[in-house]
């Protein structure tokens, strides 16, 4: 009798195979039930063997919209669990972001520092941008090292790295100082390869369509800020 689970398949491959098979309209109800039962067995085994908890280095990068938005979703989850959170914005700062006003309702749990002065094409002063990025990184290190903060969001730091406002080696060394259970999120397009290699979770947002690029629609409240 043929073994339904080839030994060479790892759990991800097996789950992928099972998903492909259950999409077939030729399966009987009993065959479908057995495939899904096997998928549950594989998934339950993976969960049982997983590490219970680990502080993660999370990178949201890519040209698509949603890098900071996704990170703020994690911020909200952490606040909902009662954890302390710190946010340091590296490039944005000339705006008074609506997120900052919303997070003021959790002022006993959150620290928010918008330390940039706007986008680089607006500031037009490289030396000042360097100074601002350095100051933002020093502030970030305070929170990275502080065990009281469960989550630290370094918003648009990847752009500071891409523009060589910060040495990637310094950022990697700083991340190595974080307590074992602390999560750090780094957002912005152009994340360097060394940071991606070091991270535990990397998501690349892919730009398919954008209202400004494709239709000339300006940034709107509630969508971009």
JSON list of C-alpha atoms in Angstrom, two decimals:
[
{"chain": "A", "resi": 1, "resn": "UNK", "atom": "CA", "xyz": [0.00, 0.00, 0.00]},
{"chain": "A", "resi": 2, "resn": "UNK", "atom": "CA", "xyz": [1.35, 3.47, -0.91]},
{"chain": "A", "resi": 3, "resn": "UNK", "atom": "CA", "xyz": [2.26, 5.70, 2.01]},
{"chain": "A", "resi": 4, "resn": "UNK", "atom": "CA", "xyz": [0.03, 8.82, 1.86]},
{"chain": "A", "resi": 5, "resn": "UNK", "atom": "CA", "xyz": [2.75, 10.93, 3.50]},
{"chain": "A", "resi": 6, "resn": "UNK", "atom": "CA", "xyz": [6.07, 10.84, 1.62]},
{"chain": "A", "resi": 7, "resn": "UNK", "atom": "CA", "xyz": [8.94, 10.87, 4.11]},
{"chain": "A", "resi": 8, "resn": "UNK", "atom": "CA", "xyz": [10.88, 13.51, 2.18]},
{"chain": "A", "resi": 9, "resn": "UNK", "atom": "CA", "xyz": [8.21, 16.18, 2.71]},
{"chain": "A", "resi": 10, "resn": "UNK", "atom": "CA", "xyz": [8.71, 18.66, 5.53]},
{"chain": "A", "resi": 11, "resn": "UNK", "atom": "CA", "xyz": [5.59, 19.97, 7.34]},
{"chain": "A", "resi": 12, "resn": "UNK", "atom": "CA", "xyz": [5.27, 23.05, 5.10]},
{"chain": "A", "resi": 13, "resn": "UNK", "atom": "CA", "xyz": [5.53, 20.92, 1.98]},
{"chain": "A", "resi": 14, "resn": "UNK", "atom": "CA", "xyz": [3.05, 18.39, 3.26]},
{"chain": "A", "resi": 15, "resn": "UNK", "atom": "CA", "xyz": [0.51, 21.06, 4.20]},
{"chain": "A", "resi": 16, "resn": "UNK", "atom": "CA", "xyz": [0.96, 22.60, 0.75]},
{"chain": "A", "resi": 17, "resn": "UNK", "atom": "CA", "xyz": [0.38, 19.22, -0.88]},
{"chain": "A", "resi": 18, "resn": "UNK", "atom": "CA", "xyz": [-2.74, 18.62, 1.19]},
{"chain": "A", "resi": 19, "resn": "UNK", "atom": "CA", "xyz": [-4.14, 22.04, 0.34]},
{"chain": "A", "resi": 20, "resn": "UNK", "atom": "CA", "xyz": [-3.61, 21.37, -3.36]},
{"chain": "A", "resi": 21, "resn": "UNK", "atom": "CA", "xyz": [-5.32, 18.00, -3.06]},
{"chain": "A", "resi": 22, "resn": "UNK", "atom": "CA", "xyz": [-8.40, 19.20, -1.14]},
{"chain": "A", "resi": 23, "resn": "UNK", "atom": "CA", "xyz": [-8.98, 21.84, -3.82]},
{"chain": "A", "resi": 24, "resn": "UNK", "atom": "CA", "xyz": [-9.70, 19.02, -6.25]},
{"chain": "A", "resi": 25, "resn": "UNK", "atom": "CA", "xyz": [-13.41, 18.66, -6.97]},
{"chain": "A", "resi": 26, "resn": "UNK", "atom": "CA", "xyz": [-12.94, 14.94, -7.58]},
{"chain": "A", "resi": 27, "resn": "UNK", "atom": "CA", "xyz": [-12.47, 14.08, -3.88]},
{"chain": "A", "resi": 28, "resn": "UNK", "atom": "CA", "xyz": [-15.26, 12.26, -2.12]},
{"chain": "A", "resi": 29, "resn": "UNK", "atom": "CA", "xyz": [-16.48, 13.61, 1.22]},
{"chain": "A", "resi": 30, "resn": "UNK", "atom": "CA", "xyz": [-14.57, 10.86, 3.01]},
{"chain": "A", "resi": 31, "resn": "UNK", "atom": "CA", "xyz": [-11.34, 11.59, 1.13]},
{"chain": "A", "resi": 32, "resn": "UNK", "atom": "CA", "xyz": [-11.72, 15.30, 1.94]},
{"chain": "A", "resi": 33, "resn": "UNK", "atom": "CA", "xyz": [-12.25, 14.54, 5.62]},
{"chain": "A", "resi": 34, "resn": "UNK", "atom": "CA", "xyz": [-9.13, 12.36, 5.77]},
{"chain": "A", "resi": 35, "resn": "UNK", "atom": "CA", "xyz": [-6.99, 14.99, 4.04]},
{"chain": "A", "resi": 36, "resn": "UNK", "atom": "CA", "xyz": [-8.14, 17.68, 6.45]},
{"chain": "A", "resi": 37, "resn": "UNK", "atom": "CA", "xyz": [-7.66, 15.36, 9.41]},
{"chain": "A", "resi": 38, "resn": "UNK", "atom": "CA", "xyz": [-4.09, 14.74, 8.31]},
{"chain": "A", "resi": 39, "resn": "UNK", "atom": "CA", "xyz": [-3.51, 18.46, 7.89]},
{"chain": "A", "resi": 40, "resn": "UNK", "atom": "CA", "xyz": [-4.74, 19.05, 11.44]},
{"chain": "A", "resi": 41, "resn": "UNK", "atom": "CA", "xyz": [-2.36, 16.35, 12.72]},
{"chain": "A", "resi": 42, "resn": "UNK", "atom": "CA", "xyz": [0.62, 17.98, 11.01]},
{"chain": "A", "resi": 43, "resn": "UNK", "atom": "CA", "xyz": [-0.34, 21.45, 12.25]},
{"chain": "A", "resi": 44, "resn": "UNK", "atom": "CA", "xyz": [-0.98, 20.26, 15.82]},
{"chain": "A", "resi": 45, "resn": "UNK", "atom": "CA", "xyz": [2.42, 18.55, 15.87]},
{"chain": "A", "resi": 46, "resn": "UNK", "atom": "CA", "xyz": [4.16, 21.72, 14.70]},
{"chain": "A", "resi": 47, "resn": "UNK", "atom": "CA", "xyz": [2.43, 23.79, 17.38]},
{"chain": "A", "resi": 48, "resn": "UNK", "atom": "CA", "xyz": [3.30, 21.25, 20.09]},
{"chain": "A", "resi": 49, "resn": "UNK", "atom": "CA", "xyz": [6.97, 21.38, 19.10]},
{"chain": "A", "resi": 50, "resn": "UNK", "atom": "CA", "xyz": [7.14, 25.17, 18.79]},
{"chain": "A", "resi": 51, "resn": "UNK", "atom": "CA", "xyz": [9.10, 27.40, 21.17]},
{"chain": "A", "resi": 52, "resn": "UNK", "atom": "CA", "xyz": [6.59, 28.91, 23.64]},
{"chain": "A", "resi": 53, "resn": "UNK", "atom": "CA", "xyz": [7.94, 32.48, 23.50]},
{"chain": "A", "resi": 54, "resn": "UNK", "atom": "CA", "xyz": [10.74, 34.49, 21.91]},
{"chain": "A", "resi": 55, "resn": "UNK", "atom": "CA", "xyz": [11.35, 38.20, 21.46]},
{"chain": "A", "resi": 56, "resn": "UNK", "atom": "CA", "xyz": [11.27, 38.84, 17.72]},
{"chain": "A", "resi": 57, "resn": "UNK", "atom": "CA", "xyz": [13.06, 41.20, 15.37]},
{"chain": "A", "resi": 58, "resn": "UNK", "atom": "CA", "xyz": [10.42, 42.10, 12.79]},
{"chain": "A", "resi": 59, "resn": "UNK", "atom": "CA", "xyz": [11.08, 43.91, 9.51]},
{"chain": "A", "resi": 60, "resn": "UNK", "atom": "CA", "xyz": [8.33, 45.45, 7.35]},
{"chain": "A", "resi": 61, "resn": "UNK", "atom": "CA", "xyz": [9.84, 46.61, 4.06]},
{"chain": "A", "resi": 62, "resn": "UNK", "atom": "CA", "xyz": [9.09, 46.87, 0.34]},
{"chain": "A", "resi": 63, "resn": "UNK", "atom": "CA", "xyz": [7.65, 49.56, -1.94]},
{"chain": "A", "resi": 64, "resn": "UNK", "atom": "CA", "xyz": [4.02, 48.86, -1.13]},
{"chain": "A", "resi": 65, "resn": "UNK", "atom": "CA", "xyz": [1.85, 50.80, 1.32]},
{"chain": "A", "resi": 66, "resn": "UNK", "atom": "CA", "xyz": [1.12, 49.35, 4.75]},
{"chain": "A", "resi": 67, "resn": "UNK", "atom": "CA", "xyz": [4.47, 48.86, 6.49]},
{"chain": "A", "resi": 68, "resn": "UNK", "atom": "CA", "xyz": [3.80, 51.25, 9.36]},
{"chain": "A", "resi": 69, "resn": "UNK", "atom": "CA", "xyz": [0.09, 50.38, 9.40]},
{"chain": "A", "resi": 70, "resn": "UNK", "atom": "CA", "xyz": [0.88, 46.70, 9.97]},
{"chain": "A", "resi": 71, "resn": "UNK", "atom": "CA", "xyz": [3.33, 47.60, 12.72]},
{"chain": "A", "resi": 72, "resn": "UNK", "atom": "CA", "xyz": [0.73, 49.78, 14.45]},
{"chain": "A", "resi": 73, "resn": "UNK", "atom": "CA", "xyz": [-1.61, 46.79, 14.49]},
{"chain": "A", "resi": 74, "resn": "UNK", "atom": "CA", "xyz": [0.97, 44.95, 16.60]},
{"chain": "A", "resi": 75, "resn": "UNK", "atom": "CA", "xyz": [1.28, 48.03, 18.80]},
{"chain": "A", "resi": 76, "resn": "UNK", "atom": "CA", "xyz": [-2.47, 47.94, 19.45]},
{"chain": "A", "resi": 77, "resn": "UNK", "atom": "CA", "xyz": [-2.35, 44.24, 20.28]},
{"chain": "A", "resi": 78, "resn": "UNK", "atom": "CA", "xyz": [0.45, 44.85, 22.78]},
{"chain": "A", "resi": 79, "resn": "UNK", "atom": "CA", "xyz": [-1.44, 47.71, 24.39]},
{"chain": "A", "resi": 80, "resn": "UNK", "atom": "CA", "xyz": [-4.51, 45.50, 24.62]},
{"chain": "A", "resi": 81, "resn": "UNK", "atom": "CA", "xyz": [-2.47, 42.95, 26.58]},
{"chain": "A", "resi": 82, "resn": "UNK", "atom": "CA", "xyz": [-1.35, 45.68, 28.97]},
{"chain": "A", "resi": 83, "resn": "UNK", "atom": "CA", "xyz": [2.26, 45.82, 27.73]},
{"chain": "A", "resi": 84, "resn": "UNK", "atom": "CA", "xyz": [4.37, 48.97, 27.54]},
{"chain": "A", "resi": 85, "resn": "UNK", "atom": "CA", "xyz": [5.29, 50.12, 24.04]},
{"chain": "A", "resi": 86, "resn": "UNK", "atom": "CA", "xyz": [7.69, 52.70, 22.61]},
{"chain": "A", "resi": 87, "resn": "UNK", "atom": "CA", "xyz": [7.51, 54.24, 19.13]},
{"chain": "A", "resi": 88, "resn": "UNK", "atom": "CA", "xyz": [10.36, 56.24, 17.59]},
{"chain": "A", "resi": 89, "resn": "UNK", "atom": "CA", "xyz": [9.76, 57.79, 14.16]},
{"chain": "A", "resi": 90, "resn": "UNK", "atom": "CA", "xyz": [12.93, 58.42, 12.18]},
{"chain": "A", "resi": 91, "resn": "UNK", "atom": "CA", "xyz": [11.75, 60.27, 9.07]},
{"chain": "A", "resi": 92, "resn": "UNK", "atom": "CA", "xyz": [8.22, 61.39, 9.75]},
{"chain": "A", "resi": 93, "resn": "UNK", "atom": "CA", "xyz": [7.92, 64.16, 12.26]},
{"chain": "A", "resi": 94, "resn": "UNK", "atom": "CA", "xyz": [6.83, 67.32, 10.48]},
{"chain": "A", "resi": 95, "resn": "UNK", "atom": "CA", "xyz": [3.24, 66.04, 10.76]},
{"chain": "A", "resi": 96, "resn": "UNK", "atom": "CA", "xyz": [1.27, 65.69, 13.97]},
{"chain": "A", "resi": 97, "resn": "UNK", "atom": "CA", "xyz": [0.14, 62.14, 13.17]},
{"chain": "A", "resi": 98, "resn": "UNK", "atom": "CA", "xyz": [-3.35, 61.04, 14.09]},
{"chain": "A", "resi": 99, "resn": "UNK", "atom": "CA", "xyz": [-1.89, 57.84, 15.56]},
{"chain": "A", "resi": 100, "resn": "UNK", "atom": "CA", "xyz": [-0.16, 59.91, 18.23]},
{"chain": "A", "resi": 101, "resn": "UNK", "atom": "CA", "xyz": [-3.48, 61.45, 19.26]},
{"chain": "A", "resi": 102, "resn": "UNK", "atom": "CA", "xyz": [-5.16, 58.05, 19.43]},
{"chain": "A", "resi": 103, "resn": "UNK", "atom": "CA", "xyz": [-2.35, 56.51, 21.47]},
{"chain": "A", "resi": 104, "resn": "UNK", "atom": "CA", "xyz": [-2.64, 59.32, 24.02]},
{"chain": "A", "resi": 105, "resn": "UNK", "atom": "CA", "xyz": [-5.52, 57.29, 25.50]},
{"chain": "A", "resi": 106, "resn": "UNK", "atom": "CA", "xyz": [-2.84, 54.78, 26.60]},
{"chain": "A", "resi": 107, "resn": "UNK", "atom": "CA", "xyz": [-0.42, 57.40, 27.86]},
{"chain": "A", "resi": 108, "resn": "UNK", "atom": "CA", "xyz": [0.50, 55.25, 30.86]},
{"chain": "A", "resi": 109, "resn": "UNK", "atom": "CA", "xyz": [1.59, 52.42, 28.52]},
{"chain": "A", "resi": 110, "resn": "UNK", "atom": "CA", "xyz": [3.12, 54.14, 25.51]},
{"chain": "A", "resi": 111, "resn": "UNK", "atom": "CA", "xyz": [5.99, 56.49, 24.71]},
{"chain": "A", "resi": 112, "resn": "UNK", "atom": "CA", "xyz": [5.86, 58.19, 21.29]},
{"chain": "A", "resi": 113, "resn": "UNK", "atom": "CA", "xyz": [8.73, 60.20, 19.79]},
{"chain": "A", "resi": 114, "resn": "UNK", "atom": "CA", "xyz": [8.47, 61.72, 16.29]},
{"chain": "A", "resi": 115, "resn": "UNK", "atom": "CA", "xyz": [12.12, 62.70, 15.87]},
{"chain": "A", "resi": 116, "resn": "UNK", "atom": "CA", "xyz": [12.42, 63.34, 12.15]},
{"chain": "A", "resi": 117, "resn": "UNK", "atom": "CA", "xyz": [11.59, 66.56, 10.37]},
{"chain": "A", "resi": 118, "resn": "UNK", "atom": "CA", "xyz": [9.83, 65.16, 7.36]},
{"chain": "A", "resi": 119, "resn": "UNK", "atom": "CA", "xyz": [10.90, 63.45, 4.19]},
{"chain": "A", "resi": 120, "resn": "UNK", "atom": "CA", "xyz": [14.48, 63.89, 2.98]},
{"chain": "A", "resi": 121, "resn": "UNK", "atom": "CA", "xyz": [13.45, 65.83, -0.14]},
{"chain": "A", "resi": 122, "resn": "UNK", "atom": "CA", "xyz": [11.71, 68.35, 2.13]},
{"chain": "A", "resi": 123, "resn": "UNK", "atom": "CA", "xyz": [14.49, 68.85, 4.69]},
{"chain": "A", "resi": 124, "resn": "UNK", "atom": "CA", "xyz": [17.23, 69.25, 2.04]},
{"chain": "A", "resi": 125, "resn": "UNK", "atom": "CA", "xyz": [19.89, 69.33, 4.77]},
{"chain": "A", "resi": 126, "resn": "UNK", "atom": "CA", "xyz": [21.96, 66.13, 4.98]},
{"chain": "A", "resi": 127, "resn": "UNK", "atom": "CA", "xyz": [23.94, 67.14, 8.06]},
{"chain": "A", "resi": 128, "resn": "UNK", "atom": "CA", "xyz": [20.75, 67.93, 9.97]},
{"chain": "A", "resi": 129, "resn": "UNK", "atom": "CA", "xyz": [19.17, 64.67, 8.79]},
{"chain": "A", "resi": 130, "resn": "UNK", "atom": "CA", "xyz": [22.24, 62.80, 10.06]},
{"chain": "A", "resi": 131, "resn": "UNK", "atom": "CA", "xyz": [21.99, 64.51, 13.44]},
{"chain": "A", "resi": 132, "resn": "UNK", "atom": "CA", "xyz": [18.27, 63.77, 13.71]},
{"chain": "A", "resi": 133, "resn": "UNK", "atom": "CA", "xyz": [18.76, 60.11, 12.78]},
{"chain": "A", "resi": 134, "resn": "UNK", "atom": "CA", "xyz": [21.57, 59.75, 15.32]},
{"chain": "A", "resi": 135, "resn": "UNK", "atom": "CA", "xyz": [19.43, 61.32, 18.06]},
{"chain": "A", "resi": 136, "resn": "UNK", "atom": "CA", "xyz": [16.51, 59.04, 17.15]},
{"chain": "A", "resi": 137, "resn": "UNK", "atom": "CA", "xyz": [18.77, 56.00, 17.32]},
{"chain": "A", "resi": 138, "resn": "UNK", "atom": "CA", "xyz": [20.10, 56.98, 20.76]},
{"chain": "A", "resi": 139, "resn": "UNK", "atom": "CA", "xyz": [16.51, 57.35, 21.98]},
{"chain": "A", "resi": 140, "resn": "UNK", "atom": "CA", "xyz": [15.67, 53.97, 20.42]},
{"chain": "A", "resi": 141, "resn": "UNK", "atom": "CA", "xyz": [18.53, 52.31, 22.28]},
{"chain": "A", "resi": 142, "resn": "UNK", "atom": "CA", "xyz": [17.10, 53.50, 25.58]},
{"chain": "A", "resi": 143, "resn": "UNK", "atom": "CA", "xyz": [13.89, 51.60, 24.89]},
{"chain": "A", "resi": 144, "resn": "UNK", "atom": "CA", "xyz": [15.58, 48.58, 23.32]},
{"chain": "A", "resi": 145, "resn": "UNK", "atom": "CA", "xyz": [17.65, 48.10, 26.48]},
{"chain": "A", "resi": 146, "resn": "UNK", "atom": "CA", "xyz": [14.81, 48.88, 28.90]},
{"chain": "A", "resi": 147, "resn": "UNK", "atom": "CA", "xyz": [13.19, 45.60, 30.06]},
{"chain": "A", "resi": 148, "resn": "UNK", "atom": "CA", "xyz": [9.98, 47.43, 31.01]},
{"chain": "A", "resi": 149, "resn": "UNK", "atom": "CA", "xyz": [9.04, 47.89, 27.35]},
{"chain": "A", "resi": 150, "resn": "UNK", "atom": "CA", "xyz": [7.65, 44.79, 25.65]},
{"chain": "A", "resi": 151, "resn": "UNK", "atom": "CA", "xyz": [7.55, 46.21, 22.11]},
{"chain": "A", "resi": 152, "resn": "UNK", "atom": "CA", "xyz": [9.60, 48.90, 20.37]},
{"chain": "A", "resi": 153, "resn": "UNK", "atom": "CA", "xyz": [8.63, 50.24, 16.95]},
{"chain": "A", "resi": 154, "resn": "UNK", "atom": "CA", "xyz": [11.39, 51.97, 14.96]},
{"chain": "A", "resi": 155, "resn": "UNK", "atom": "CA", "xyz": [9.32, 53.59, 12.23]},
{"chain": "A", "resi": 156, "resn": "UNK", "atom": "CA", "xyz": [11.09, 54.35, 8.92]},
{"chain": "A", "resi": 157, "resn": "UNK", "atom": "CA", "xyz": [14.50, 53.39, 10.32]},
{"chain": "A", "resi": 158, "resn": "UNK", "atom": "CA", "xyz": [15.10, 51.34, 7.16]},
{"chain": "A", "resi": 159, "resn": "UNK", "atom": "CA", "xyz": [15.11, 54.56, 5.14]},
{"chain": "A", "resi": 160, "resn": "UNK", "atom": "CA", "xyz": [17.68, 56.04, 7.52]},
{"chain": "A", "resi": 161, "resn": "UNK", "atom": "CA", "xyz": [19.80, 52.94, 6.94]},
{"chain": "A", "resi": 162, "resn": "UNK", "atom": "CA", "xyz": [19.30, 53.07, 3.18]},
{"chain": "A", "resi": 163, "resn": "UNK", "atom": "CA", "xyz": [20.35, 56.74, 3.11]},
{"chain": "A", "resi": 164, "resn": "UNK", "atom": "CA", "xyz": [23.44, 55.88, 5.22]},
{"chain": "A", "resi": 165, "resn": "UNK", "atom": "CA", "xyz": [22.29, 58.14, 8.03]},
{"chain": "A", "resi": 166, "resn": "UNK", "atom": "CA", "xyz": [22.97, 55.22, 10.39]},
{"chain": "A", "resi": 167, "resn": "UNK", "atom": "CA", "xyz": [25.54, 52.39, 10.06]},
{"chain": "A", "resi": 168, "resn": "UNK", "atom": "CA", "xyz": [23.74, 49.06, 9.81]},
{"chain": "A", "resi": 169, "resn": "UNK", "atom": "CA", "xyz": [26.45, 47.55, 12.04]},
{"chain": "A", "resi": 170, "resn": "UNK", "atom": "CA", "xyz": [25.46, 49.91, 14.86]},
{"chain": "A", "resi": 171, "resn": "UNK", "atom": "CA", "xyz": [21.80, 48.98, 14.54]},
{"chain": "A", "resi": 172, "resn": "UNK", "atom": "CA", "xyz": [22.56, 45.25, 14.55]},
{"chain": "A", "resi": 173, "resn": "UNK", "atom": "CA", "xyz": [24.78, 45.69, 17.62]},
{"chain": "A", "resi": 174, "resn": "UNK", "atom": "CA", "xyz": [21.99, 47.60, 19.36]},
{"chain": "A", "resi": 175, "resn": "UNK", "atom": "CA", "xyz": [19.43, 44.93, 18.56]},
{"chain": "A", "resi": 176, "resn": "UNK", "atom": "CA", "xyz": [21.74, 42.35, 20.12]},
{"chain": "A", "resi": 177, "resn": "UNK", "atom": "CA", "xyz": [21.35, 44.21, 23.43]},
{"chain": "A", "resi": 178, "resn": "UNK", "atom": "CA", "xyz": [17.61, 43.73, 23.68]},
{"chain": "A", "resi": 179, "resn": "UNK", "atom": "CA", "xyz": [16.21, 41.49, 26.43]},
{"chain": "A", "resi": 180, "resn": "UNK", "atom": "CA", "xyz": [15.32, 38.01, 25.21]},
{"chain": "A", "resi": 181, "resn": "UNK", "atom": "CA", "xyz": [11.54, 38.55, 25.37]},
{"chain": "A", "resi": 182, "resn": "UNK", "atom": "CA", "xyz": [11.42, 42.00, 23.74]},
{"chain": "A", "resi": 183, "resn": "UNK", "atom": "CA", "xyz": [9.99, 42.53, 20.25]},
{"chain": "A", "resi": 184, "resn": "UNK", "atom": "CA", "xyz": [11.44, 45.19, 17.94]},
{"chain": "A", "resi": 185, "resn": "UNK", "atom": "CA", "xyz": [9.77, 46.24, 14.67]},
{"chain": "A", "resi": 186, "resn": "UNK", "atom": "CA", "xyz": [11.76, 48.09, 11.98]},
{"chain": "A", "resi": 187, "resn": "UNK", "atom": "CA", "xyz": [9.80, 49.62, 9.11]},
{"chain": "A", "resi": 188, "resn": "UNK", "atom": "CA", "xyz": [10.59, 51.36, 5.85]},
{"chain": "A", "resi": 189, "resn": "UNK", "atom": "CA", "xyz": [11.48, 50.46, 2.31]},
{"chain": "A", "resi": 190, "resn": "UNK", "atom": "CA", "xyz": [14.98, 49.36, 1.38]},
{"chain": "A", "resi": 191, "resn": "UNK", "atom": "CA", "xyz": [15.82, 47.27, 4.44]},
{"chain": "A", "resi": 192, "resn": "UNK", "atom": "CA", "xyz": [19.49, 46.21, 4.11]},
{"chain": "A", "resi": 193, "resn": "UNK", "atom": "CA", "xyz": [20.34, 42.56, 3.51]},
{"chain": "A", "resi": 194, "resn": "UNK", "atom": "CA", "xyz": [22.20, 42.25, 6.82]},
{"chain": "A", "resi": 195, "resn": "UNK", "atom": "CA", "xyz": [19.10, 43.33, 8.75]},
{"chain": "A", "resi": 196, "resn": "UNK", "atom": "CA", "xyz": [16.86, 40.97, 6.78]},
{"chain": "A", "resi": 197, "resn": "UNK", "atom": "CA", "xyz": [19.29, 38.14, 7.56]},
{"chain": "A", "resi": 198, "resn": "UNK", "atom": "CA", "xyz": [19.20, 38.96, 11.28]},
{"chain": "A", "resi": 199, "resn": "UNK", "atom": "CA", "xyz": [15.42, 39.34, 11.53]},
{"chain": "A", "resi": 200, "resn": "UNK", "atom": "CA", "xyz": [13.01, 36.63, 12.67]},
{"chain": "A", "resi": 201, "resn": "UNK", "atom": "CA", "xyz": [10.03, 37.87, 10.64]},
{"chain": "A", "resi": 202, "resn": "UNK", "atom": "CA", "xyz": [10.33, 39.79, 7.36]},
{"chain": "A", "resi": 203, "resn": "UNK", "atom": "CA", "xyz": [7.39, 41.01, 5.28]},
{"chain": "A", "resi": 204, "resn": "UNK", "atom": "CA", "xyz": [7.86, 42.74, 1.94]},
{"chain": "A", "resi": 205, "resn": "UNK", "atom": "CA", "xyz": [4.93, 44.90, 0.87]},
{"chain": "A", "resi": 206, "resn": "UNK", "atom": "CA", "xyz": [4.56, 44.71, -2.92]},
{"chain": "A", "resi": 207, "resn": "UNK", "atom": "CA", "xyz": [3.23, 47.75, -4.77]},
{"chain": "A", "resi": 208, "resn": "UNK", "atom": "CA", "xyz": [0.59, 46.76, -7.31]},
{"chain": "A", "resi": 209, "resn": "UNK", "atom": "CA", "xyz": [-1.46, 49.97, -7.58]},
{"chain": "A", "resi": 210, "resn": "UNK", "atom": "CA", "xyz": [-1.30, 53.26, -5.69]},
{"chain": "A", "resi": 211, "resn": "UNK", "atom": "CA", "xyz": [-3.81, 56.15, -5.94]},
{"chain": "A", "resi": 212, "resn": "UNK", "atom": "CA", "xyz": [-1.10, 58.85, -5.97]},
{"chain": "A", "resi": 213, "resn": "UNK", "atom": "CA", "xyz": [1.07, 57.18, -8.60]},
{"chain": "A", "resi": 214, "resn": "UNK", "atom": "CA", "xyz": [-1.77, 55.93, -10.79]},
{"chain": "A", "resi": 215, "resn": "UNK", "atom": "CA", "xyz": [-4.47, 58.59, -10.31]},
{"chain": "A", "resi": 216, "resn": "UNK", "atom": "CA", "xyz": [-2.74, 61.60, -8.76]},
{"chain": "A", "resi": 217, "resn": "UNK", "atom": "CA", "xyz": [-4.76, 61.36, -5.54]},
{"chain": "A", "resi": 218, "resn": "UNK", "atom": "CA", "xyz": [-3.13, 63.16, -2.60]},
{"chain": "A", "resi": 219, "resn": "UNK", "atom": "CA", "xyz": [-2.54, 61.61, 0.83]},
{"chain": "A", "resi": 220, "resn": "UNK", "atom": "CA", "xyz": [-5.83, 61.54, 2.74]},
{"chain": "A", "resi": 221, "resn": "UNK", "atom": "CA", "xyz": [-6.66, 61.63, 6.46]},
{"chain": "A", "resi": 222, "resn": "UNK", "atom": "CA", "xyz": [-7.55, 58.19, 7.77]},
{"chain": "A", "resi": 223, "resn": "UNK", "atom": "CA", "xyz": [-5.71, 56.47, 4.90]},
{"chain": "A", "resi": 224, "resn": "UNK", "atom": "CA", "xyz": [-2.14, 57.79, 4.81]},
{"chain": "A", "resi": 225, "resn": "UNK", "atom": "CA", "xyz": [-2.11, 59.79, 8.07]}
]
